[in-house]
Coordinates of C-alpha atoms and ligand atoms in Angstrom, one line a residue:
Chain S
M1148 CA 6.9 164.5 118.8
S1149 CA 3.2 165.2 119.0
P1150 CA 1.4 165.6 115.6
F1151 CA 0.8 169.2 116.4
R1152 CA 4.4 169.9 117.0
W1153 CA 5.3 168.0 113.9
I1154 CA 3.0 170.1 111.8
L1155 CA 4.4 173.3 113.3
S1156 CA 7.9 172.2 112.6
I1157 CA 7.0 171.6 108.9
L1158 CA 5.5 175.1 108.8
Q1159 CA 8.6 176.7 110.2
A1160 CA 11.8 174.8 109.4
D1161 CA 13.4 173.4 106.4
T1162 CA 15.9 170.7 106.3
Q1163 CA 19.5 171.6 105.4
A1164 CA 19.0 170.5 101.8
D1165 CA 15.8 172.6 101.4
R1166 CA 17.5 175.7 102.7
V1167 CA 19.4 176.1 99.4
V1168 CA 16.1 177.5 98.1
P1169 CA 15.4 180.9 99.7
P1170 CA 12.3 181.2 101.8
T1171 CA 9.5 181.6 99.2
G1172 CA 7.3 182.9 102.0
H1173 CA 4.5 184.4 99.9
T1174 CA 4.0 181.6 97.5
V1175 CA 4.3 179.0 100.1
R1176 CA 1.8 180.7 102.4
L1177 CA -0.7 180.8 99.6
T1178 CA -0.1 177.1 99.0
L1179 CA -0.8 176.4 102.6
F1180 CA -4.0 178.5 102.5
S1181 CA -5.2 176.9 99.2
A1182 CA -4.5 173.4 100.4
A1183 CA -6.4 174.1 103.6
A1184 CA -9.4 175.6 101.7
M1185 CA -9.5 172.7 99.2
A1186 CA -9.3 170.1 102.0
F1187 CA -12.2 171.9 103.8
L1188 CA -14.3 171.8 100.6
A1189 CA -13.3 168.2 100.0
V1190 CA -14.6 167.2 103.4
F1191 CA -18.0 168.6 102.4
A1192 CA -18.0 167.0 99.0
L1193 CA -17.1 163.7 100.7
A1194 CA -19.9 164.1 103.3
L1195 CA -22.4 164.9 100.5
S1196 CA -21.4 161.7 98.7
M1197 CA -21.8 159.7 101.8
A1198 CA -25.1 161.2 102.7
T1199 CA -26.7 160.8 99.3
G1200 CA -25.4 157.3 99.1
R1201 CA -27.2 156.5 102.4
L1202 CA -30.3 158.4 101.1
A1203 CA -30.4 156.3 97.9
V1204 CA -30.1 153.1 99.8
R1205 CA -32.8 154.1 102.2
W1206 CA -35.3 155.2 99.6
G1207 CA -34.7 152.1 97.7
D1208 CA -35.2 150.1 100.9
E1209 CA -38.2 151.6 102.6
L1210 CA -40.3 152.4 99.5
A1211 CA -39.6 149.1 97.9
R1212 CA -40.8 147.3 100.9
S1213 CA -44.4 148.2 100.5
S1214 CA -46.9 148.6 97.6
T1215 CA -50.6 148.9 97.1
I1216 CA -53.2 147.1 95.1
R1217 CA -56.3 149.0 94.2
I1218 CA -59.5 147.2 93.2
S1219 CA -62.2 149.0 91.4
A1220 CA -65.2 146.9 90.8
P1221 CA -69.0 147.1 91.0
A1222 CA -70.0 146.9 94.6
A1223 CA -71.5 143.5 94.1
Q1224 CA -68.1 142.0 92.9
M1225 CA -65.9 144.0 95.3
D1226 CA -65.6 141.4 98.0
A1227 CA -65.1 138.5 95.6
Q1228 CA -62.4 140.3 93.7
T1229 CA -60.7 141.4 96.9
E1230 CA -60.6 137.8 98.1
A1231 CA -59.3 136.6 94.7
A1232 CA -56.5 139.2 94.9
L1233 CA -55.5 138.2 98.4
R1234 CA -55.4 134.6 97.2
V1235 CA -53.1 135.5 94.3
L1236 CA -51.0 137.5 96.7
S1237 CA -50.7 134.7 99.2
T1238 CA -49.2 132.4 96.6
T1239 CA -46.8 135.1 95.1
P1240 CA -43.2 134.5 96.2
G1241 CA -41.5 137.6 97.8
I1242 CA -44.6 138.8 99.6
K1243 CA -44.5 138.8 103.3
S1244 CA -48.1 139.8 103.9
A1245 CA -51.1 141.3 102.2
R1246 CA -54.0 142.9 104.0
A1247 CA -57.1 144.6 102.8
L1248 CA -57.6 148.0 104.5
T1249 CA -60.6 148.2 106.7
D1250 CA -63.4 150.7 105.9
E1251 CA -62.2 152.8 108.8
E1252 CA -58.7 153.0 107.5
Q1253 CA -59.9 153.9 104.0
Q1254 CA -62.1 156.6 105.5
E1255 CA -59.2 158.0 107.3
L1256 CA -57.2 158.2 104.1
L1257 CA -60.0 159.9 102.3
A1258 CA -61.0 162.3 105.1
P1259 CA -58.8 165.1 103.9
W1260 CA -60.7 165.1 100.7
F1261 CA -64.2 164.3 101.6
G1262 CA -64.5 165.2 105.3
N1263 CA -65.2 162.9 108.2
G1264 CA -68.8 162.2 107.8
V1265 CA -68.7 160.4 104.5
S1266 CA -69.9 156.8 104.3
L1267 CA -67.9 154.8 101.9
A1268 CA -70.8 152.6 101.0
A1269 CA -72.3 155.5 99.2
L1270 CA -69.2 156.2 97.1
P1271 CA -67.6 154.1 94.4
V1272 CA -64.4 154.0 96.3
P1273 CA -61.8 151.3 95.3
Q1274 CA -60.7 148.8 97.9
L1275 CA -57.0 149.1 98.9
I1276 CA -54.8 146.2 99.7
E1277 CA -51.5 146.9 101.4
V1278 CA -48.7 144.5 100.4
V1279 CA -45.5 144.1 102.4
E1280 CA -42.5 142.5 100.7
E1281 CA -39.9 140.3 102.0
G1282 CA -36.4 139.2 100.8
D1283 CA -35.7 140.5 97.3
G1284 CA -39.3 141.4 96.8
Y1285 CA -41.7 140.1 94.1
D1286 CA -41.7 140.4 90.3
P1287 CA -44.1 143.3 89.6
N1288 CA -44.7 142.3 86.0
G1289 CA -45.5 138.7 86.8
L1290 CA -47.9 139.8 89.5
R1291 CA -49.6 142.3 87.2
L1292 CA -50.2 139.5 84.6
R1293 CA -51.6 137.2 87.2
L1294 CA -53.9 139.8 88.6
Q1295 CA -55.1 140.8 85.2
A1296 CA -56.1 137.2 84.5
E1297 CA -57.8 136.5 87.9
V1298 CA -58.9 140.0 89.2
P1299 CA -60.0 142.2 86.4
G1300 CA -60.5 145.3 88.6
A1301 CA -57.1 145.2 90.3
T1302 CA -54.3 147.7 89.7
L1303 CA -50.9 147.2 91.2
D1304 CA -49.0 150.3 92.3
D1305 CA -45.6 149.3 93.3
H1306 CA -44.4 152.9 94.0
S1307 CA -41.6 152.4 91.5
Q1308 CA -42.8 155.3 89.3
W1309 CA -42.1 157.9 92.0
R1310 CA -39.4 156.0 93.8
K1311 CA -37.1 155.7 90.9
P1312 CA -36.7 159.4 90.2
L1313 CA -35.9 159.9 93.9
I1314 CA -33.2 157.3 93.8
R1315 CA -32.0 158.7 90.5
A1316 CA -31.8 162.1 92.1
A1317 CA -29.8 160.7 95.0
I1318 CA -27.4 158.9 92.7
S1319 CA -26.9 162.1 90.6
L1320 CA -26.2 164.0 93.8
R1321 CA -23.7 161.4 94.7
R1322 CA -22.1 161.6 91.3
L1323 CA -22.0 165.4 91.8
G1324 CA -20.2 164.9 95.0
T1325 CA -17.6 162.6 93.4
L1326 CA -17.2 165.1 90.5
S1327 CA -16.6 167.9 93.1
L1328 CA -13.9 165.8 94.7
L1329 CA -12.2 165.3 91.4
L1330 CA -12.5 169.0 90.6
I1331 CA -11.1 170.0 94.0
G1332 CA -8.1 167.7 93.3
G1333 CA -7.6 169.2 89.9
T1334 CA -7.9 172.7 91.2
M1335 CA -5.4 171.9 93.9
A1336 CA -3.0 170.4 91.3
A1337 CA -3.4 173.5 89.1
M1338 CA -2.8 175.9 91.9
I1339 CA 0.2 174.2 93.2
T1340 CA 1.6 173.9 89.6
L1341 CA 1.2 177.7 89.3
A1342 CA 2.7 178.4 92.7
A1343 CA 5.7 176.1 92.1
T1344 CA 6.3 177.5 88.6
A1345 CA 6.2 181.0 90.0
A1346 CA 8.6 180.0 92.7
L1347 CA 11.0 178.4 90.3
A1348 CA 10.9 181.3 87.9
A1349 CA 11.5 183.7 90.8
N1350 CA 14.6 181.7 91.7
A1351 CA 16.2 181.3 88.3
Q1352 CA 19.5 182.9 89.7
V1353 CA 19.5 180.4 92.7
I1354 CA 19.0 177.6 90.3
R1355 CA 21.9 178.8 88.2
V1356 CA 24.2 178.9 91.2
L1357 CA 23.1 175.5 92.3
R1358 CA 23.9 174.1 88.9
L1359 CA 27.3 175.8 88.9
V1360 CA 28.2 174.1 92.1
G1361 CA 27.1 170.7 90.7
A1362 CA 23.5 170.2 91.6
T1363 CA 21.5 167.8 89.5
D1364 CA 17.9 168.6 88.3
V1365 CA 16.5 166.0 90.7
Y1366 CA 18.3 167.6 93.6
I1367 CA 17.0 171.1 92.7
A1368 CA 13.5 169.9 92.0
G1369 CA 13.5 168.0 95.3
A1370 CA 14.1 171.1 97.3
F1371 CA 11.1 172.7 95.8
V1372 CA 9.0 169.5 95.8
R1373 CA 9.5 168.8 99.5
R1374 CA 8.7 172.4 100.4
F1375 CA 5.4 172.4 98.5
T1376 CA 4.4 168.9 99.4
L1377 CA 4.9 169.5 103.1
R1378 CA 3.0 172.7 103.0
A1379 CA 0.2 171.1 101.1
L1380 CA 0.1 168.3 103.6
A1381 CA 0.0 170.7 106.5
G1382 CA -2.7 172.8 104.8
G1383 CA -4.6 169.6 104.1
V1384 CA -4.5 168.6 107.8
I1385 CA -5.7 172.0 108.9
G1386 CA -8.5 172.2 106.3
T1387 CA -9.6 168.6 106.9
L1388 CA -9.8 169.0 110.7
A1389 CA -11.7 172.3 110.3
G1390 CA -14.1 170.7 107.8
M1391 CA -14.7 167.7 110.2
V1392 CA -15.4 170.0 113.1
A1393 CA -17.8 172.0 111.0
I1394 CA -19.7 168.9 110.0
L1395 CA -19.8 167.7 113.6
L1396 CA -21.3 171.0 114.6
L1397 CA -24.1 170.8 111.9
P1398 CA -27.5 170.3 113.5
G1399 CA -28.7 166.7 113.0
A1400 CA -31.4 166.6 110.3
Q1401 CA -32.6 163.1 110.6
T1402 CA -35.1 163.6 113.4
E1403 CA -38.3 163.9 111.4
G1404 CA -39.6 162.7 108.1
G1405 CA -37.0 160.1 107.4
F1406 CA -36.2 161.5 104.0
L1407 CA -33.7 164.1 105.1
T1408 CA -30.5 162.5 106.1
G1409 CA -28.0 164.7 107.9
L1410 CA -25.0 165.8 105.9
G1411 CA -22.3 164.0 107.6
F1412 CA -20.4 160.8 108.3
Q1413 CA -21.6 157.8 110.3
G1414 CA -19.4 155.4 112.2
W1415 CA -16.4 154.2 110.2
Q1416 CA -17.0 156.9 107.6
W1417 CA -15.3 159.4 109.9
V1418 CA -12.1 157.8 108.9
L1419 CA -12.6 158.7 105.2
P1420 CA -11.8 162.5 105.5
L1421 CA -8.5 161.6 107.1
V1422 CA -7.4 160.3 103.7
I1423 CA -7.7 163.9 102.3
P1424 CA -4.4 165.4 103.6
P1425 CA -2.1 162.5 102.4
L1426 CA -4.0 162.5 99.1
G1427 CA -3.5 166.2 98.8
A1428 CA 0.2 165.8 99.5
V1429 CA 0.5 163.2 96.8
V1430 CA -1.2 165.5 94.3
A1431 CA 1.1 168.3 95.4
Y1432 CA 4.1 166.1 95.1
F1433 CA 3.4 165.1 91.5
A1434 CA 2.3 168.6 90.5
T1435 CA 5.4 170.3 91.9
R1436 CA 7.7 167.6 90.5
A1437 CA 6.2 167.9 87.0
A1438 CA 6.4 171.7 87.2
A1439 CA 9.9 171.7 88.5
M1440 CA 11.3 169.2 86.0
R1441 CA 9.6 171.1 83.1
T1442 CA 10.9 174.5 84.3
L1443 CA 14.4 173.1 84.9
R1444 CA 14.5 171.6 81.4
G1445 CA 13.7 175.1 80.1
L1446 CA 16.3 176.9 82.1
R1447 CA 19.8 176.5 80.8
Chain Y
M510 CA 41.9 167.1 82.1
I511 CA 40.5 169.9 80.0
E512 CA 41.1 169.7 76.3
L513 CA 40.1 172.3 73.7
D514 CA 40.3 171.1 70.2
N515 CA 40.2 173.7 67.4
M516 CA 37.3 175.2 69.3
A517 CA 35.4 178.3 68.2
Y518 CA 32.6 180.3 69.9
S519 CA 30.4 182.7 68.2
Y520 CA 27.1 184.4 69.3
G521 CA 24.7 186.8 67.8
G522 CA 27.3 189.6 67.8
G523 CA 29.9 187.6 65.8
E524 CA 32.8 185.2 66.4
L525 CA 34.5 185.7 69.8
L526 CA 37.0 182.9 69.8
S527 CA 38.2 180.8 66.9
G528 CA 40.7 178.0 66.3
V529 CA 41.4 177.6 70.0
S530 CA 43.4 174.5 71.0
L531 CA 44.7 173.8 74.5
H532 CA 45.5 170.8 76.7
L533 CA 45.4 171.6 80.4
Q534 CA 47.9 169.1 81.9
P535 CA 47.7 167.9 85.5
G536 CA 49.7 170.2 87.8
A537 CA 50.0 173.0 85.2
F538 CA 49.7 176.6 86.3
H539 CA 48.4 179.0 83.6
F540 CA 47.5 182.6 83.4
L541 CA 44.9 183.7 80.8
T542 CA 45.2 187.4 79.9
G543 CA 43.9 189.8 77.3
P544 CA 42.1 193.1 77.2
S545 CA 38.7 193.5 78.8
G546 CA 36.0 192.1 76.5
A547 CA 38.5 189.8 74.8
G548 CA 36.6 186.7 75.9
K549 CA 38.4 185.5 79.0
T550 CA 35.2 184.8 80.9
T551 CA 33.6 183.2 77.9
F552 CA 36.7 181.0 77.5
L553 CA 36.4 179.8 81.1
R554 CA 32.7 179.2 80.8
L555 CA 33.4 177.0 77.7
C556 CA 36.0 175.1 79.9
Y557 CA 33.4 174.1 82.5
G558 CA 30.6 173.5 80.1
D559 CA 28.5 176.5 80.9
L560 CA 28.7 177.5 77.3
T561 CA 28.9 175.1 74.3
A562 CA 31.5 175.6 71.6
T563 CA 30.0 176.4 68.2
A564 CA 32.8 174.6 66.4
G565 CA 35.5 172.2 67.4
A566 CA 35.4 170.2 70.6
V567 CA 35.7 170.6 74.4
R568 CA 36.6 167.5 76.3
L569 CA 36.3 167.3 80.1
F570 CA 38.2 164.4 81.6
G571 CA 38.1 162.7 78.2
Q572 CA 34.4 163.3 77.6
D573 CA 33.0 165.6 74.9
V574 CA 30.8 168.2 76.5
R575 CA 28.2 167.8 73.8
D576 CA 27.7 164.2 74.8
L577 CA 27.0 165.1 78.4
S578 CA 23.5 165.5 79.8
R579 CA 22.7 168.4 82.1
D580 CA 23.0 166.2 85.1
D581 CA 26.3 164.6 83.8
L582 CA 27.7 168.0 83.4
A583 CA 26.6 169.0 87.0
V584 CA 28.4 166.0 88.4
M585 CA 31.4 166.7 86.2
R586 CA 31.5 170.3 87.7
R587 CA 32.2 168.9 91.1
R588 CA 35.7 168.0 89.8
I589 CA 36.3 171.5 88.5
G590 CA 36.5 174.3 91.1
V591 CA 35.5 177.6 89.6
V592 CA 36.0 181.1 91.1
H593 CA 33.4 183.1 89.2
Q594 CA 34.1 186.7 88.4
D595 CA 30.8 187.6 90.1
C596 CA 31.3 185.0 92.8
Q597 CA 27.7 183.5 92.4
F598 CA 26.7 183.1 96.0
L599 CA 23.2 182.4 97.4
D600 CA 22.6 185.6 99.2
H601 CA 20.1 184.1 101.7
L602 CA 22.7 181.6 103.1
P603 CA 25.5 182.6 105.5
L604 CA 29.0 182.4 104.2
H605 CA 29.9 179.0 105.7
E606 CA 26.9 177.4 104.1
N607 CA 27.7 179.0 100.8
I608 CA 31.2 177.6 101.0
A609 CA 29.9 174.2 101.8
L610 CA 27.3 174.3 99.0
P611 CA 29.1 171.9 96.6
L612 CA 29.1 169.4 99.4
T613 CA 25.5 169.9 100.3
V614 CA 24.2 169.5 96.7
S615 CA 26.4 166.4 96.1
G616 CA 24.8 164.8 99.2
Q617 CA 28.1 164.8 101.3
A618 CA 26.4 166.2 104.3
S619 CA 28.8 164.0 106.4
F620 CA 31.7 166.3 105.5
D621 CA 33.7 166.9 108.6
D622 CA 32.8 170.2 110.1
S623 CA 36.3 170.8 111.4
N624 CA 37.6 170.5 107.8
L625 CA 35.2 173.3 106.8
R626 CA 36.3 175.4 109.7
E627 CA 39.9 174.8 108.7
L628 CA 39.3 175.8 105.1
I629 CA 37.5 179.0 106.2
Q630 CA 40.4 179.8 108.5
W631 CA 42.8 179.2 105.6
V632 CA 41.1 181.9 103.6
G633 CA 41.0 184.1 106.7
L634 CA 37.3 184.4 107.0
S635 CA 36.6 182.7 110.4
H636 CA 35.2 185.9 111.8
R637 CA 32.9 186.3 108.9
A638 CA 31.6 182.8 108.6
R639 CA 28.0 183.6 109.7
A640 CA 27.7 186.8 107.6
L641 CA 25.5 186.9 104.6
P642 CA 27.3 187.4 101.2
P643 CA 25.9 190.9 100.6
E644 CA 27.4 192.0 103.9
L645 CA 31.0 191.2 102.7
S646 CA 33.6 193.2 101.1
G647 CA 34.8 192.4 97.6
G648 CA 38.0 190.8 98.9
E649 CA 36.1 188.7 101.4
R650 CA 33.7 187.5 98.7
Q651 CA 36.6 186.5 96.5
R652 CA 38.3 184.6 99.2
A653 CA 35.0 182.8 100.0
A654 CA 34.6 182.0 96.3
L655 CA 38.0 180.5 96.3
A656 CA 37.2 178.4 99.4
R657 CA 34.0 177.1 97.7
A658 CA 35.9 176.4 94.5
I659 CA 38.3 174.0 96.3
I660 CA 36.1 172.4 99.0
M661 CA 35.4 169.4 96.8
S662 CA 39.1 169.0 96.3
P663 CA 38.8 169.4 92.5
D664 CA 41.5 168.4 90.1
V665 CA 41.3 171.7 88.3
I666 CA 40.8 175.3 89.5
L667 CA 39.5 177.9 87.1
A668 CA 39.6 181.4 88.6
D669 CA 38.1 184.4 86.8
E670 CA 39.7 187.7 87.9
P671 CA 40.1 186.4 91.4
T672 CA 41.9 189.6 92.4
G673 CA 39.5 191.9 90.6
N674 CA 38.1 193.7 93.5
V675 CA 40.9 193.6 96.0
D676 CA 43.9 195.8 96.9
W677 CA 47.5 194.7 96.1
E678 CA 48.2 193.1 99.4
M679 CA 45.0 191.0 99.3
S680 CA 45.7 190.0 95.7
Q681 CA 49.1 188.7 96.8
R682 CA 47.5 186.7 99.5
L683 CA 45.0 185.1 97.1
L684 CA 47.8 184.4 94.6
T685 CA 49.7 182.7 97.4
L686 CA 46.7 180.5 98.1
L687 CA 46.4 179.5 94.5
I688 CA 50.1 178.7 94.2
E689 CA 49.9 176.7 97.4
L690 CA 47.0 174.7 95.8
N691 CA 49.1 174.2 92.7
R692 CA 51.9 172.8 94.8
L693 CA 49.4 170.3 96.2
G694 CA 49.0 169.0 92.6
K695 CA 46.0 171.0 91.4
T696 CA 45.8 172.4 87.9
V697 CA 45.3 176.1 88.0
L698 CA 44.1 178.5 85.3
I699 CA 43.7 182.2 86.3
A700 CA 42.1 184.7 84.0
T701 CA 43.3 188.2 84.7
H702 CA 44.1 191.4 83.0
D703 CA 46.5 192.3 85.9
L704 CA 50.0 192.0 84.5
A705 CA 51.6 193.0 87.8
L706 CA 49.9 189.9 89.3
I707 CA 51.4 187.7 86.6
R708 CA 54.9 189.1 87.2
A709 CA 54.6 188.6 90.9
A710 CA 53.6 185.0 90.3
K711 CA 56.4 184.2 87.9
S712 CA 58.9 184.5 90.7
Q713 CA 57.2 181.9 92.7
V714 CA 55.8 179.4 90.3
Q715 CA 56.5 178.1 86.8
A716 CA 53.5 179.6 85.1
R717 CA 52.6 179.7 81.4
V718 CA 50.8 182.8 80.2
L719 CA 48.1 182.5 77.5
R720 CA 46.7 185.6 75.8
I721 CA 43.5 186.1 73.9
A722 CA 44.1 188.5 71.0
N723 CA 42.1 188.9 67.8
R724 CA 39.9 185.9 68.7
K725 CA 43.0 183.6 68.9
L726 CA 44.6 182.0 71.9
Q727 CA 48.4 182.7 71.9
F728 CA 51.2 181.8 74.2
A729 CA 52.7 185.0 75.5
G730 CA 56.5 184.9 75.4
A731 CA 58.9 186.2 78.0
D732 CA 58.0 189.8 77.1
L733 CA 56.0 190.2 80.3
Ligands
ADP551 N1 26.3 184.9 74.4 C1 26.6 186.2 74.3 N2 25.8 187.1 73.9 C2 26.1 188.4 73.8 N3 27.3 188.8 74.0 C3 28.3 188.0 74.4 C4 28.0 186.6 74.5 N4 29.1 186.0 74.9 C5 30.0 186.9 75.0 N5 29.6 188.1 74.7 C6 30.3 189.3 74.6 O1 31.6 189.0 74.3 C7 32.6 189.8 74.9 C8 33.6 189.0 75.7 O2 33.1 188.9 77.0 P1 34.0 188.2 78.2 O3 34.2 186.8 77.9 O4 33.2 188.5 79.5 O5 35.3 189.0 78.1 P2 36.4 189.3 79.3 O6 36.1 188.3 80.4 O7 37.7 189.0 78.6 O8 36.3 190.7 79.7 C9 31.8 190.8 75.7 O9 31.6 192.0 74.9 C10 30.4 190.1 75.9 O10 29.4 191.1 76.0
MG552 MG1 35.6 188.6 82.3

């Protein structure tokens, strides 16, 4: 049977055993809808988690790769200090290359502030050295100490001051995504518990008849549990597929700038949302079962 | 099979039954009579564990009802066929599924369909098998209830006013069914206030008549 036919059959038919509970159309349709809506939201929460995870890694990566050393010294000492700094850098492990920016490059950087015609020689502009890391990078504190000793005018700017809050923000976003997933699961459990409890209460007379003809609690609960679990599964499949299609149709946001990563899945991550429907069914199973056993204990 | 030992039952409104003792022996045929409201239905419900005695003991197949869990009791009920006064059908299932319900819930789905058809024919409901319970007449419902009560081939049959809603002719047919079952070795207890039915039965089967009067269970003599 094709998956689609299978889902349809779940939506329409009950097995012989489940027929002992009358069609609880209303409640069950609401369950289907809620499960679909929750799965849809879960896909987005999952996508958010994935995207922010990638973002944190990338910010960590790209920004950590480069840093700047600024040398402020009287014009007479500038060249000597620059050379001293480059020497220190060339013997520092974890540094791939270090290069003093040329006057032209520095002028370009300053142009927005001072205009194009400015001659650097006339201004006490610090010399900039661009440092590119390799491997696990260098130890910024060690480097700072060495620079302090040998190049008094040098200041190391390893970008960590403004990189860290960005990474922290990405990590909090990711945590938010995870929390949303948990909340969605909890809400789903709560809704299914309410729906199942309502269905059981509405069928007190049916339950009484079933008991009179020799049905055990597990049997009666099973009829309700199967019904709600299958509907939650079906709703989950529908909602997840809809969510995945919606994310596929999102315009890609990673063309410019590099900071914005598209909300979405990459490669193998597309498998992840497929876990949502079975997970939803598991939640529904335990929620309905607990609700049923509790209600049955209460009904004599 | 069913033993009541100095049993009493009271509820908010006072004591309904007191000092009731009875041993239902295999193969026995009993009538239970008494005016409406005397406690016949209550008595039967005590006999299949739907109510719990407030004093004394009720033993089903040697086990005290108070020691049975809800599930134990459910399983025990498969050995006691009950014709409920109000039939207790599932209104959303057609008659044949209602009759097969005890098999369904006990997981005996493999029950031979032809046996079910035979049983439905035996109670004369073949033409109504696919009808829903609310579409049936009182007599049809009571015959269906009897069919459901015996489908598990129980050792005991408890019938609560099984002829309550039917005309004389139909009540004779139902009585004949119950007597036939008794001949097959089943223990039968019929609660009824219909003395004419009891008289009719006495010519066909050796029946004992019990009567609830003034909260006590008495054996009625030959005065019927
Ligand atoms: N748990 C109970 N709560 C309230 N009333 C009860 C309870 N059990 C029995 N009764 C009352 O006891 C009386 C006996 O009822 P029942 O056993 O149905 O009598 P019968 O079947 O002989 O007509 C009725 O008046 C009924 O309302
Ligand atoms: Mg009664």
